[in-house]
Coordinates of C-alpha atoms in Angstrom, one line a residue:
M1 CA -203.7 0.9 202.3
S2 CA -204.9 4.3 203.4
A3 CA -203.1 7.2 201.8
A4 CA -202.4 10.6 203.3
A5 CA -204.3 13.6 202.2
P6 CA -202.5 14.8 199.1
G7 CA -199.8 17.4 199.7
W8 CA -196.1 17.9 199.0
A9 CA -193.6 15.3 199.9
L10 CA -189.8 15.7 199.8
V11 CA -187.7 12.6 199.0
T12 CA -183.9 12.7 199.2
G13 CA -181.9 10.2 197.2
A14 CA -184.7 10.1 194.7
A15 CA -182.9 9.5 191.5
R16 CA -182.8 5.7 191.7
G17 CA -183.4 2.6 193.8
I18 CA -185.4 2.9 197.0
G19 CA -185.7 6.7 196.8
R20 CA -187.0 6.6 193.3
A21 CA -189.7 4.0 194.3
I22 CA -190.7 6.1 197.2
A23 CA -191.2 9.2 195.0
D24 CA -193.3 7.1 192.7
R25 CA -195.4 5.8 195.5
F26 CA -196.1 9.3 196.8
A27 CA -196.9 10.5 193.2
R28 CA -199.2 7.7 192.5
S29 CA -201.1 8.3 195.8
G30 CA -201.8 11.9 194.7
H31 CA -199.0 13.8 196.3
A32 CA -196.9 16.4 194.7
V33 CA -193.2 15.3 194.9
A34 CA -190.1 17.3 195.4
A35 CA -187.4 14.9 194.4
A36 CA -183.9 15.6 195.6
D37 CA -180.6 14.1 194.7
V38 CA -176.9 15.0 194.2
D39 CA -177.0 13.3 190.8
A40 CA -178.8 16.1 188.7
A41 CA -178.9 14.2 185.4
A42 CA -180.3 11.0 186.9
L43 CA -182.7 13.1 189.0
E44 CA -184.1 15.0 185.9
S45 CA -184.7 11.6 184.2
A46 CA -186.6 10.2 187.2
V47 CA -188.8 13.3 187.5
A48 CA -189.5 13.3 183.8
E49 CA -191.0 9.9 184.2
L50 CA -193.1 11.0 187.1
R51 CA -194.4 14.0 185.1
A52 CA -195.0 11.7 182.1
A53 CA -197.3 9.6 184.3
G54 CA -199.3 12.7 185.2
A55 CA -197.6 13.6 188.6
T56 CA -196.7 17.0 189.9
A57 CA -193.0 16.7 190.5
V58 CA -189.9 18.9 190.6
A59 CA -186.3 18.1 190.6
V60 CA -184.1 19.8 193.2
P61 CA -180.5 18.9 193.0
V62 CA -178.9 19.0 196.4
D63 CA -175.9 17.8 198.4
V64 CA -177.4 16.9 201.7
S65 CA -174.1 17.0 203.4
D66 CA -173.7 20.8 202.6
P67 CA -175.6 23.2 204.8
A68 CA -175.8 25.8 202.1
S69 CA -177.1 23.4 199.5
V70 CA -179.7 22.2 202.0
A71 CA -180.7 25.8 202.8
A72 CA -181.2 26.5 199.1
L73 CA -183.3 23.3 198.8
A74 CA -185.7 24.5 201.5
E75 CA -185.9 28.0 199.9
R76 CA -186.8 26.4 196.6
I77 CA -189.5 24.1 197.9
A78 CA -191.2 26.6 200.2
P79 CA -193.0 28.7 197.6
L80 CA -193.8 25.6 195.5
A81 CA -195.5 23.8 198.4
G82 CA -197.3 26.9 199.7
G83 CA -195.2 26.9 202.8
R84 CA -196.3 23.3 203.9
L85 CA -194.8 19.9 203.5
R86 CA -196.8 16.8 204.2
A87 CA -193.8 14.5 204.5
V88 CA -190.0 14.5 204.4
V89 CA -188.3 11.2 203.6
N90 CA -184.6 11.2 204.4
N91 CA -183.3 8.4 202.1
A92 CA -180.0 9.8 200.7
A93 CA -177.0 7.6 201.7
V94 CA -173.7 6.3 200.6
A95 CA -171.8 3.3 201.7
V96 CA -168.1 2.3 201.8
E97 CA -167.4 -1.4 202.2
R98 CA -163.9 -1.4 203.9
P99 CA -162.5 -2.9 207.1
F100 CA -162.6 -0.2 210.0
F101 CA -158.7 -0.1 210.0
E102 CA -158.6 0.9 206.4
L103 CA -161.2 3.7 206.5
T104 CA -159.9 7.1 205.6
D105 CA -161.1 10.3 207.2
A106 CA -162.6 11.3 203.9
Q107 CA -164.5 8.1 203.5
W108 CA -165.9 8.3 207.1
Q109 CA -166.9 12.0 206.7
R110 CA -168.6 11.3 203.3
V111 CA -170.7 8.4 204.7
L112 CA -171.7 10.2 207.9
G113 CA -172.2 13.5 206.1
T114 CA -174.7 12.0 203.6
G115 CA -176.6 9.6 205.7
L116 CA -176.7 11.1 209.2
T117 CA -175.8 14.8 209.0
G118 CA -177.8 15.0 205.8
A119 CA -181.0 13.8 207.6
F120 CA -180.3 16.3 210.3
L121 CA -179.7 19.2 208.0
V122 CA -182.6 18.4 205.7
T123 CA -185.1 17.9 208.5
R124 CA -184.0 21.1 210.3
A125 CA -184.1 23.2 207.2
C126 CA -187.6 21.9 206.4
W127 CA -189.0 22.2 209.9
P128 CA -190.8 25.4 209.3
L129 CA -192.7 23.7 206.5
L130 CA -193.4 20.6 208.6
A131 CA -194.2 21.9 212.1
R132 CA -198.0 21.3 212.1
P133 CA -200.2 18.4 212.9
G134 CA -200.4 15.7 210.3
A135 CA -196.9 16.0 208.9
A136 CA -194.5 13.2 209.0
V137 CA -190.7 12.5 208.7
V138 CA -189.6 9.0 207.6
N139 CA -186.0 8.1 207.8
V140 CA -184.6 5.2 205.7
S141 CA -182.3 3.1 207.9
S142 CA -181.1 -0.5 207.4
V143 CA -180.7 -3.8 209.2
H144 CA -177.1 -2.6 209.6
G145 CA -178.4 -0.1 212.1
A146 CA -178.7 -2.9 214.7
R147 CA -176.8 -5.8 213.2
P148 CA -173.7 -4.7 211.2
L149 CA -171.7 -6.9 208.8
P150 CA -167.9 -6.8 208.6
G151 CA -166.6 -4.0 206.5
Q152 CA -169.5 -1.6 207.1
A153 CA -168.4 0.4 210.2
A154 CA -169.2 3.8 208.7
Y155 CA -172.5 2.7 207.2
A156 CA -173.6 0.9 210.4
A157 CA -172.5 4.0 212.5
V158 CA -174.8 6.1 210.3
K159 CA -177.8 3.8 210.4
G160 CA -177.5 3.3 214.1
G161 CA -177.3 7.0 214.7
L162 CA -180.2 7.7 212.3
E163 CA -182.4 5.2 214.3
N164 CA -181.7 7.0 217.5
L165 CA -182.2 10.4 215.9
T166 CA -185.5 9.1 214.7
R167 CA -186.5 8.3 218.4
A168 CA -185.2 11.6 219.8
L169 CA -186.8 13.8 217.0
A170 CA -190.1 11.9 217.5
L171 CA -190.2 13.1 221.1
D172 CA -189.3 16.7 220.2
A173 CA -191.8 16.7 217.3
A174 CA -194.7 15.1 219.0
P175 CA -196.0 18.3 220.8
H176 CA -196.3 19.8 217.3
G177 CA -198.4 16.9 216.0
V178 CA -195.6 15.8 213.7
R179 CA -194.7 12.0 213.7
V180 CA -191.2 10.7 213.0
N181 CA -190.4 7.0 212.2
A182 CA -187.9 5.0 210.2
V183 CA -187.8 1.9 208.0
A184 CA -185.0 -0.6 208.2
P185 CA -184.7 -2.6 204.9
G186 CA -182.6 -5.7 204.6
F187 CA -181.5 -7.0 201.1
V188 CA -183.2 -4.9 198.5
L189 CA -183.0 -5.3 194.7
T190 CA -181.7 -1.9 193.8
P191 CA -179.4 -1.2 190.8
A192 CA -176.5 -0.9 193.2
W193 CA -177.3 -4.3 194.6
Q194 CA -177.7 -5.8 191.2
R195 CA -174.2 -4.5 190.3
W196 CA -172.8 -6.1 193.4
L197 CA -174.4 -9.4 192.5
G198 CA -173.1 -9.3 189.0
P199 CA -174.7 -10.8 185.9
P200 CA -177.6 -13.1 187.0
D201 CA -176.4 -15.7 184.6
A202 CA -172.9 -15.7 186.1
E203 CA -171.8 -18.3 188.7
R204 CA -171.2 -15.6 191.4
G205 CA -174.6 -14.0 190.8
R206 CA -176.4 -17.2 191.0
R207 CA -174.6 -18.3 194.1
L208 CA -175.1 -15.0 196.0
A209 CA -178.8 -14.9 195.0
A210 CA -179.2 -18.3 196.4
E211 CA -177.5 -17.4 199.6
V212 CA -179.7 -14.4 200.1
A213 CA -182.9 -16.5 199.4
A214 CA -181.8 -19.1 201.9
T215 CA -180.9 -16.4 204.6
V216 CA -184.1 -14.4 204.4
P217 CA -187.0 -16.1 206.1
L218 CA -189.5 -15.1 203.5
G219 CA -187.2 -16.5 200.8
R220 CA -186.4 -13.5 198.7
P221 CA -184.9 -10.0 198.8
A222 CA -187.1 -7.0 198.9
T223 CA -188.0 -4.9 196.0
P224 CA -187.7 -1.1 196.3
D225 CA -191.6 -1.1 196.1
D226 CA -191.7 -3.2 199.3
V227 CA -190.0 -0.5 201.1
A228 CA -191.8 2.4 199.5
D229 CA -195.2 0.8 200.6
V230 CA -194.1 1.0 204.2
V231 CA -192.8 4.5 203.9
L232 CA -196.0 5.7 202.5
W233 CA -198.0 4.0 205.2
L234 CA -195.8 5.6 207.9
A235 CA -196.4 9.1 206.3
G236 CA -200.1 8.6 206.2
P237 CA -203.1 8.6 208.6
A238 CA -203.3 4.8 208.8
S239 CA -200.2 5.0 211.1
G240 CA -201.4 8.0 212.9
Y241 CA -200.5 6.7 216.4
V242 CA -197.1 5.5 215.4
T243 CA -194.1 7.6 216.2
G244 CA -190.5 6.9 217.3
A245 CA -190.7 3.5 215.6
V246 CA -188.1 1.7 213.4
V247 CA -190.1 -0.7 211.2
P248 CA -188.1 -3.7 209.7
V249 CA -188.8 -4.3 206.0
D250 CA -186.5 -7.3 205.7
G251 CA -188.5 -10.4 205.2
G252 CA -187.8 -11.5 208.8
L253 CA -184.1 -11.2 208.4
A254 CA -183.4 -9.3 211.7
A255 CA -185.9 -11.6 213.6
Q256 CA -183.4 -14.5 213.6
A257 CA -180.3 -14.8 215.6
F258 CA -178.4 -16.2 212.6
R259 CA -179.0 -18.2 209.6
P260 CA -180.3 -21.7 210.7
I261 CA -177.6 -24.3 210.5
G262 CA -178.6 -27.5 208.9
A263 CA -182.0 -26.2 208.3
E264 CA -182.5 -28.5 205.3
D265 CA -181.9 -31.5 207.5
T266 CA -185.3 -32.0 209.1
E267 CA -184.1 -35.1 210.9
G268 CA -181.2 -33.3 212.6
S269 CA -180.8 -32.5 216.3
A270 CA -182.7 -29.6 217.8
D271 CA -179.9 -29.0 220.3
A272 CA -178.2 -25.6 220.0

């Protein structure tokens, strides 16, 4: 994999999970990393590990849904990065699993404020640091952006909006030489996912893990590093002619109409 010329990368939602893996990938490729998250304590721990590994990294606590907090983020980063960012990765997101009819105003606003408005605010605030050839924005979407599951109305609205924001921003940014793309992960083994699965030795955890393995064509969920690898590629010169794209990182999950029925029965009918 070709890496981008070293520079500063901003990663939101960098305290854990996919965001933390992305920050680590950028750091290991020689970039300096501005790691941002609303959880200041977890963020400091993540940045301490990056520094211990020899990386240049700063922790910048931020609430991406708050314009004032995002403005302070950009002001903090600008002098550190010498007025130039190589990449912005909008990864911060929250989810509420609840039927549409039970969603409260506060839940709706929190999910959209973090995952969609947050990406808008961060990219807009950082635009003066990005607006030059070679810079890149990578948004972290989800399979929910195109194929929602029940109980994910707010999250699906965010990811669908984020994918179209990616396309629209790519058009506006192209004259400046800035590329804008997104990744759309499927099942990812993050700490939040592990908590949802429950103890791996428990019956529920084993059952759900087996269902995921049977549903994903490649037979396993992604690791955060799987997603981080593609984000780094989209931010680097090897993808220099790619913009406005949403790249699935889902093991083939979104390529199928639905989980094959009776797939284990090789003698069954092919009629559908």
